[in-house]
Coordinates of C-alpha atoms in Angstrom, one line a residue:
S15 CA -1.1 4.2 7.9
L16 CA 0.3 1.0 6.5
Y17 CA 2.9 3.1 4.9
Y18 CA 4.4 4.0 7.9
L19 CA 3.9 0.6 9.8
L20 CA 5.6 -1.0 6.8
K21 CA 8.5 1.5 6.4
E22 CA 9.2 2.1 10.1
Q23 CA 8.0 -0.8 12.2
K24 CA 10.2 -4.2 12.5
P25 CA 8.3 -7.5 11.6
G26 CA 7.5 -9.9 14.5
V27 CA 6.8 -7.2 17.1
D28 CA 4.3 -7.9 20.3
P29 CA 0.7 -6.2 19.2
L30 CA 0.4 -5.3 22.8
G31 CA 4.2 -4.5 23.2
P32 CA 5.7 -0.9 23.1
E33 CA 7.3 -1.4 19.7
N34 CA 4.0 -1.6 18.1
K35 CA 3.2 1.6 16.5
L36 CA -0.6 3.1 16.7
I37 CA -1.4 5.4 14.1
F38 CA -4.3 7.6 13.7
M39 CA -4.4 9.0 10.4
S40 CA -7.0 11.0 8.1
S41 CA -7.3 11.8 4.3
V42 CA -6.2 14.5 2.0
V43 CA -10.1 15.4 1.9
S44 CA -11.3 14.7 5.7
G45 CA -12.6 17.6 7.1
V46 CA -13.8 19.3 3.7
P47 CA -17.6 20.4 5.0
L48 CA -19.0 17.8 2.4
A49 CA -21.0 14.7 3.5
G50 CA -18.8 11.4 3.8
L51 CA -15.5 13.1 4.3
T52 CA -15.3 12.7 7.9
R53 CA -13.6 9.3 8.2
Y54 CA -10.2 8.2 9.8
T55 CA -8.2 5.2 10.3
V56 CA -6.8 3.9 13.5
A57 CA -3.9 1.4 12.6
A58 CA -1.3 -1.1 14.3
R59 CA -0.4 -4.5 14.4
S60 CA -3.6 -6.4 15.4
P61 CA -3.7 -8.1 18.9
L62 CA -6.4 -10.5 17.5
T63 CA -4.7 -11.6 14.4
G64 CA -1.0 -10.5 14.5
A65 CA -1.5 -9.1 11.0
F66 CA -2.0 -5.5 9.9
G67 CA -5.2 -4.4 11.7
E68 CA -7.1 -1.3 11.0
A69 CA -10.5 0.2 11.9
E70 CA -12.5 3.5 10.4
A71 CA -14.7 5.6 12.2
G72 CA -16.7 8.7 11.3
G73 CA -18.0 11.3 13.8
F74 CA -16.2 14.7 14.4
W75 CA -12.7 13.6 15.5
G76 CA -11.2 13.3 12.3
P77 CA -12.0 16.7 11.0
E78 CA -11.0 18.4 14.1
L79 CA -7.6 17.0 13.8
K80 CA -7.3 18.6 10.5
M81 CA -8.5 21.9 12.1
V82 CA -5.6 21.3 14.5
G83 CA -3.0 21.2 11.6
F84 CA -2.3 17.5 11.5
D85 CA -3.2 14.9 9.0
G86 CA -2.3 12.3 11.6
V87 CA -0.5 10.9 14.8
I88 CA 1.9 8.4 15.3
I89 CA 2.1 7.1 18.8
E90 CA 5.5 5.2 19.9
G91 CA 6.6 3.3 22.7
R92 CA 4.7 3.2 26.1
S93 CA 4.1 5.7 28.8
P94 CA 5.0 4.6 32.4
K95 CA 1.9 6.0 33.8
P96 CA -1.7 6.5 32.4
V97 CA -2.0 9.7 30.4
Y98 CA -3.9 11.2 27.6
L99 CA -2.9 13.5 24.6
W100 CA -3.9 17.0 24.3
I101 CA -3.5 18.8 20.7
K102 CA -4.4 22.2 20.0
D103 CA -3.5 25.0 17.6
G104 CA -0.7 22.6 16.2
K105 CA 0.8 21.9 19.4
A106 CA 0.6 18.4 21.3
E107 CA 0.9 17.9 25.0
I108 CA 1.0 14.8 27.4
R109 CA -1.0 15.0 30.2
D110 CA -1.8 13.0 33.6
A111 CA -4.8 10.5 32.9
A112 CA -4.9 9.3 36.5
K113 CA -8.2 10.8 37.4
I114 CA -9.6 9.4 34.5
W115 CA -8.3 6.1 34.3
G116 CA -10.9 3.4 34.9
K117 CA -13.9 5.7 34.2
D118 CA -16.6 4.9 31.7
T119 CA -16.2 6.9 28.4
G120 CA -19.0 9.1 29.3
E121 CA -17.1 10.3 32.3
A122 CA -13.8 10.5 31.0
E123 CA -14.8 12.5 28.3
R124 CA -16.6 15.1 30.7
L125 CA -13.4 15.2 33.0
I126 CA -11.1 16.0 29.9
R127 CA -13.2 18.7 28.6
E128 CA -13.8 19.9 32.5
E129 CA -10.0 19.9 32.8
L130 CA -9.5 21.9 29.7
G131 CA -12.2 24.3 30.1
D132 CA -13.8 23.6 26.6
N133 CA -16.8 21.5 25.8
R134 CA -16.3 21.6 22.3
I135 CA -13.0 19.5 22.5
R136 CA -13.4 16.2 20.8
V137 CA -12.2 13.2 22.3
A138 CA -11.0 9.6 20.9
Q139 CA -10.4 7.0 23.6
C140 CA -10.0 3.4 24.6
G141 CA -12.3 3.1 27.4
P142 CA -12.0 0.8 30.5
A143 CA -11.9 -2.6 28.5
G144 CA -8.7 -0.7 26.3
E145 CA -7.0 -0.4 29.7
K146 CA -7.6 -3.9 30.6
M147 CA -6.4 -4.9 26.9
V148 CA -9.3 -6.8 26.0
R149 CA -8.3 -8.0 22.6
Y150 CA -11.3 -6.4 20.8
A151 CA -11.6 -3.4 22.6
C152 CA -12.0 -0.4 20.3
V153 CA -11.4 3.4 20.0
L154 CA -14.5 5.5 20.5
N155 CA -15.1 9.6 19.6
E156 CA -18.1 11.2 20.9
L157 CA -19.1 8.1 22.7
K158 CA -20.6 6.5 19.9
H159 CA -18.6 6.7 16.8
A160 CA -16.4 3.8 16.9
N161 CA -13.1 2.2 15.3
G162 CA -14.5 -0.9 16.1
R163 CA -12.8 -4.0 14.6
T164 CA -9.1 -5.4 15.1
G165 CA -8.4 -4.2 19.0
M166 CA -7.0 -1.1 18.4
G167 CA -8.5 0.0 21.8
A168 CA -6.5 -2.7 23.5
V169 CA -3.2 -1.4 21.5
M170 CA -3.9 2.1 22.7
G171 CA -4.4 0.6 26.5
S172 CA -1.2 -1.3 26.1
K173 CA 0.5 2.1 25.9
N174 CA -1.5 3.4 28.8
L175 CA -2.5 6.4 26.5
R176 CA -6.3 6.6 27.6
A177 CA -7.3 9.2 24.9
I178 CA -6.3 11.8 22.5
A179 CA -8.2 15.2 22.7
V180 CA -8.4 17.4 19.7
R181 CA -9.4 21.2 19.5
G182 CA -8.9 23.0 16.3
A183 CA -9.3 27.0 16.0
E184 CA -9.3 27.2 12.2
R185 CA -11.5 25.7 9.3
L186 CA -9.5 24.3 6.4
T187 CA -8.2 26.6 3.7
L188 CA -9.7 25.2 0.2
A189 CA -8.2 26.2 -3.0
N190 CA -11.7 26.6 -4.4
P191 CA -14.5 27.0 -1.9
E192 CA -16.9 28.0 -4.6
K193 CA -16.5 24.7 -6.0
V194 CA -16.8 22.9 -3.0
R195 CA -19.9 24.6 -2.0
E196 CA -21.2 23.9 -5.7
I197 CA -20.5 20.1 -4.8
G198 CA -22.1 20.3 -1.5
K199 CA -25.4 21.5 -2.9
K200 CA -25.4 18.8 -5.5
V201 CA -24.8 16.3 -3.0
V202 CA -27.9 17.6 -1.1
E203 CA -29.9 17.3 -4.1
L204 CA -28.9 13.5 -4.7
I205 CA -29.6 12.6 -1.1
K206 CA -32.9 13.8 -1.5
E207 CA -33.4 11.7 -5.0
S208 CA -31.9 8.5 -3.5
P209 CA -34.3 6.0 -2.0
L210 CA -31.6 4.2 -0.3
A211 CA -30.1 7.6 1.3
Q212 CA -33.6 8.5 2.4
N213 CA -33.8 4.9 4.2
F214 CA -30.7 5.5 5.7
K215 CA -32.1 9.0 6.8
K216 CA -35.4 7.6 8.3
Y217 CA -34.1 4.2 9.7
G218 CA -30.2 4.1 10.0
T219 CA -28.2 1.2 9.4
P220 CA -30.7 -1.0 11.1
F221 CA -32.7 -0.6 7.9
F222 CA -30.9 -3.5 6.8
V223 CA -32.3 -5.9 9.5
L224 CA -35.6 -7.0 7.4
P225 CA -34.1 -7.3 3.8
L226 CA -31.4 -9.4 4.9
N227 CA -33.7 -11.6 7.0
T228 CA -36.0 -12.0 3.8
S229 CA -33.2 -12.8 1.5
G230 CA -31.8 -15.5 4.2
I231 CA -28.6 -14.0 5.1
L232 CA -29.3 -12.3 8.6
P233 CA -26.5 -14.1 10.9
T234 CA -28.5 -16.1 13.1
R235 CA -27.7 -18.1 16.4
N236 CA -23.9 -18.3 15.5
F237 CA -24.5 -18.9 11.9
Q238 CA -26.8 -21.8 12.4
A239 CA -29.5 -19.9 10.4
G240 CA -30.2 -17.0 8.1
Q241 CA -33.3 -16.0 9.4
F242 CA -34.8 -15.2 12.6
A243 CA -38.2 -15.2 13.9
G244 CA -37.8 -12.3 15.9
A245 CA -36.5 -9.9 13.0
E246 CA -39.2 -7.5 13.0
A247 CA -39.3 -7.0 16.7
I248 CA -35.4 -5.8 16.1
S249 CA -35.7 -4.1 12.9
G250 CA -34.9 -0.4 12.1
E251 CA -38.7 0.2 11.6
T252 CA -39.7 -1.0 14.9
M253 CA -36.6 1.1 16.3
T254 CA -37.9 4.5 14.8
D255 CA -41.5 3.7 15.9
T256 CA -40.6 3.0 19.6
I257 CA -37.0 3.8 21.2
L258 CA -35.7 6.4 18.5
V259 CA -35.7 10.3 20.1
K260 CA -33.6 11.6 17.4
S261 CA -31.3 11.2 14.5
E262 CA -27.7 12.2 14.3
G263 CA -25.1 12.6 11.9
C264 CA -21.5 13.0 11.5
Y265 CA -19.4 16.3 10.6
A266 CA -21.2 18.3 7.7
C267 CA -23.2 15.1 6.7
A268 CA -27.0 15.9 5.4
V269 CA -28.1 12.2 5.8
Q270 CA -28.2 11.7 9.5
C271 CA -28.1 7.9 9.8
K272 CA -27.0 7.7 13.0
R273 CA -29.6 6.5 15.9
A274 CA -30.0 8.1 19.2
V275 CA -32.5 5.7 21.5
K276 CA -33.6 6.2 24.9
V277 CA -35.1 3.4 27.0
E278 CA -36.3 3.2 30.5
G279 CA -37.3 0.3 32.7
K280 CA -35.5 -2.8 33.3
Y281 CA -33.4 -2.4 30.1
S282 CA -32.3 1.2 29.9
A283 CA -30.2 3.4 27.4
S284 CA -29.6 6.8 27.2
P285 CA -29.1 8.7 24.0
E286 CA -25.5 9.9 25.0
Y287 CA -24.2 6.8 23.9
G288 CA -26.2 6.9 20.6
G289 CA -27.9 3.8 19.3
P290 CA -27.2 0.5 17.9
E291 CA -26.2 0.0 14.5
Y292 CA -27.4 -2.7 12.0
E293 CA -24.4 -4.7 13.3
T294 CA -24.8 -4.5 16.7
I295 CA -28.5 -5.2 16.4
A296 CA -27.5 -8.5 14.7
S297 CA -24.3 -9.5 16.8
L298 CA -26.1 -8.8 20.2
G299 CA -29.6 -10.0 18.6
S300 CA -30.6 -12.4 16.1
F301 CA -26.7 -13.9 16.4
C302 CA -27.5 -14.6 20.2
G303 CA -31.3 -15.5 19.5
I304 CA -32.5 -12.3 21.1
D305 CA -35.6 -10.3 20.0
N306 CA -35.4 -7.8 22.8
L307 CA -34.7 -4.5 21.1
A308 CA -34.5 -2.6 24.6
A309 CA -31.8 -5.1 25.7
I310 CA -29.9 -4.8 22.6
A311 CA -29.9 -1.0 23.0
Q312 CA -28.5 -1.4 26.8
G313 CA -26.0 -4.0 25.2
N314 CA -24.9 -1.4 22.8
E315 CA -24.4 1.4 25.4
M316 CA -22.7 -1.1 27.7
C317 CA -20.0 -1.5 24.8
N318 CA -19.7 2.0 24.2
R319 CA -19.4 2.7 27.9
W320 CA -16.5 0.7 28.1
G321 CA -15.2 0.4 24.8
I322 CA -15.6 -2.9 23.2
D323 CA -16.4 -3.9 19.6
T324 CA -20.2 -5.1 19.5
I325 CA -19.4 -7.5 16.5
S326 CA -16.3 -9.3 18.3
T327 CA -18.6 -9.3 21.8
G328 CA -21.8 -10.7 20.5
V329 CA -19.8 -13.6 18.4
C330 CA -17.7 -14.4 21.6
I331 CA -21.0 -14.6 23.4
A332 CA -23.0 -16.5 20.7
F333 CA -20.0 -18.9 20.4
A334 CA -20.4 -19.5 24.2
M335 CA -24.2 -20.1 23.7
E336 CA -23.6 -22.7 21.1
C337 CA -21.3 -24.4 23.5
T338 CA -23.7 -24.4 26.1
E339 CA -26.6 -25.8 23.9
R340 CA -24.4 -28.7 22.7
G341 CA -22.7 -29.7 26.1
I342 CA -19.3 -28.5 25.9
L343 CA -19.9 -25.5 28.3
T344 CA -22.1 -25.6 31.7
P345 CA -23.1 -23.0 34.0
Q346 CA -20.4 -24.1 36.1
D347 CA -17.8 -23.1 33.4
T348 CA -19.7 -19.5 32.8
D349 CA -19.7 -18.3 36.2
G350 CA -23.3 -19.5 36.9
I351 CA -24.8 -18.3 33.7
D352 CA -26.9 -20.8 31.7
L353 CA -25.6 -19.3 28.4
R354 CA -28.2 -20.4 25.8
F355 CA -29.5 -18.7 22.8
G356 CA -32.2 -16.0 23.8
N357 CA -30.9 -15.5 27.5
V358 CA -31.2 -11.9 27.6
D359 CA -29.9 -11.0 31.0
G360 CA -27.2 -13.8 30.7
M361 CA -25.8 -11.9 27.2
L362 CA -25.7 -8.4 29.3
E363 CA -23.9 -9.9 31.9
M364 CA -21.4 -11.6 29.8
I365 CA -20.8 -8.1 28.0
R366 CA -19.8 -6.8 31.7
K367 CA -17.6 -9.5 32.3
I368 CA -15.9 -9.4 29.4
A369 CA -15.2 -5.5 29.5
F370 CA -13.6 -6.1 32.8
R371 CA -12.1 -9.5 32.4
E372 CA -14.0 -11.1 35.3
G373 CA -14.4 -14.8 35.3
F374 CA -15.6 -16.3 32.1
G375 CA -15.4 -12.8 30.5
D376 CA -11.7 -13.0 30.9
I377 CA -11.5 -15.9 28.5
L378 CA -13.9 -14.7 25.8
A379 CA -12.0 -11.1 26.2
E380 CA -9.4 -13.3 24.4
G381 CA -11.4 -13.2 21.2
V382 CA -13.3 -16.3 20.0
Q383 CA -10.2 -18.3 18.4
R384 CA -8.0 -18.4 21.7
A385 CA -11.1 -18.8 23.9
A386 CA -11.8 -21.9 21.7
Q387 CA -8.5 -23.1 22.0
K388 CA -8.2 -22.7 26.0
I389 CA -12.0 -24.4 26.3
G390 CA -11.0 -27.4 24.0
R391 CA -13.6 -30.1 23.6
G392 CA -14.4 -29.7 20.3
S393 CA -15.5 -26.2 20.8
E394 CA -13.2 -25.0 17.7
K395 CA -16.1 -25.8 15.3
Y396 CA -18.2 -23.1 16.6
A397 CA -15.6 -20.4 16.6
M398 CA -16.6 -18.1 13.9
H399 CA -13.5 -16.2 13.2
I400 CA -11.2 -15.5 10.3
K401 CA -7.4 -15.7 11.2
G402 CA -8.7 -14.8 14.8
Q403 CA -10.9 -11.8 14.0
E404 CA -14.6 -12.7 14.6
L405 CA -16.6 -12.7 11.4
P406 CA -18.9 -9.6 11.0
M407 CA -22.8 -10.1 10.4
H408 CA -23.0 -10.7 6.8
D409 CA -23.7 -14.4 6.1
P410 CA -20.7 -15.4 3.7
R411 CA -22.6 -18.3 2.2

């Protein structure tokens, strides 16, 4: 991806302008039926940083693209109307996306599969937040595997490209299939022998919540602390014992670390949208002073429904919470929401406002650096970012 951007793209282009190239790229080994070889990259000039932006995802879209006969897709220019790209059996077709524009990711995926008559089509899409060019909009495949960071969904939306649907008829031709089977068998044995792999299998990435909290490096209240009193309530162990309905995985992976959760009641979440990873539990949980696992699961679903990066979303909301507690912001600034640490309903409502650029959400949708510049009054001190991108959930201290 970087090769094509450096070789073909002029310097200084607007990240949300038609000159920015958007590149979906797999690797030489993507699609080989071995654990861990599902990853693909989405890259472009980042709307958050203005520098090289890229984000990876697993799932099924990358291997499916290889089975179609392509290693990558480079998107140039801008469509005059909403479209999606349909790639099948080595051929690409641009199709009208009017009826999926504005729809939640789940509805859009269903409509694409219905229109093309195949429920096994793999769909990568930007969601309504990408359409509105939220600067940290993400790209999702299967509603739950996210190319999360750097705003690649916003670049996709800027091109009026809602989705790329792929369906391949052929498995990859391997030079030495017997050797690949031998390696695959060995990998399965190693997974069974690895304590870390077994923890991933049982608890997924949320396994990290308690060890990081014990170590004093669980990001808490906008990095004011490294330990969170409610860590146990939002841990992978608690998730497994309460709201987990099944473990899922990516193409050809024996670990099955992905979580699918179900929550009913005031805070609800559907397994269709998976479940929160460690980064999401920290960003929407401890980072915002929230220890309600059901609400975090709902927040994760909201981000996946509308296509925004859970990390940047949580960091922007926690920034607003600290600014509120320090008197820089008041409920009058934040649409009547008293954004203080621990305000569950305020956090959830702000996710919606960010995704649809409503009210104060329109300011936070610009990213924490630009939001702080707009708010001023010393708020810049509490904006946790590097060169415009919100810090992930690992305490750098």
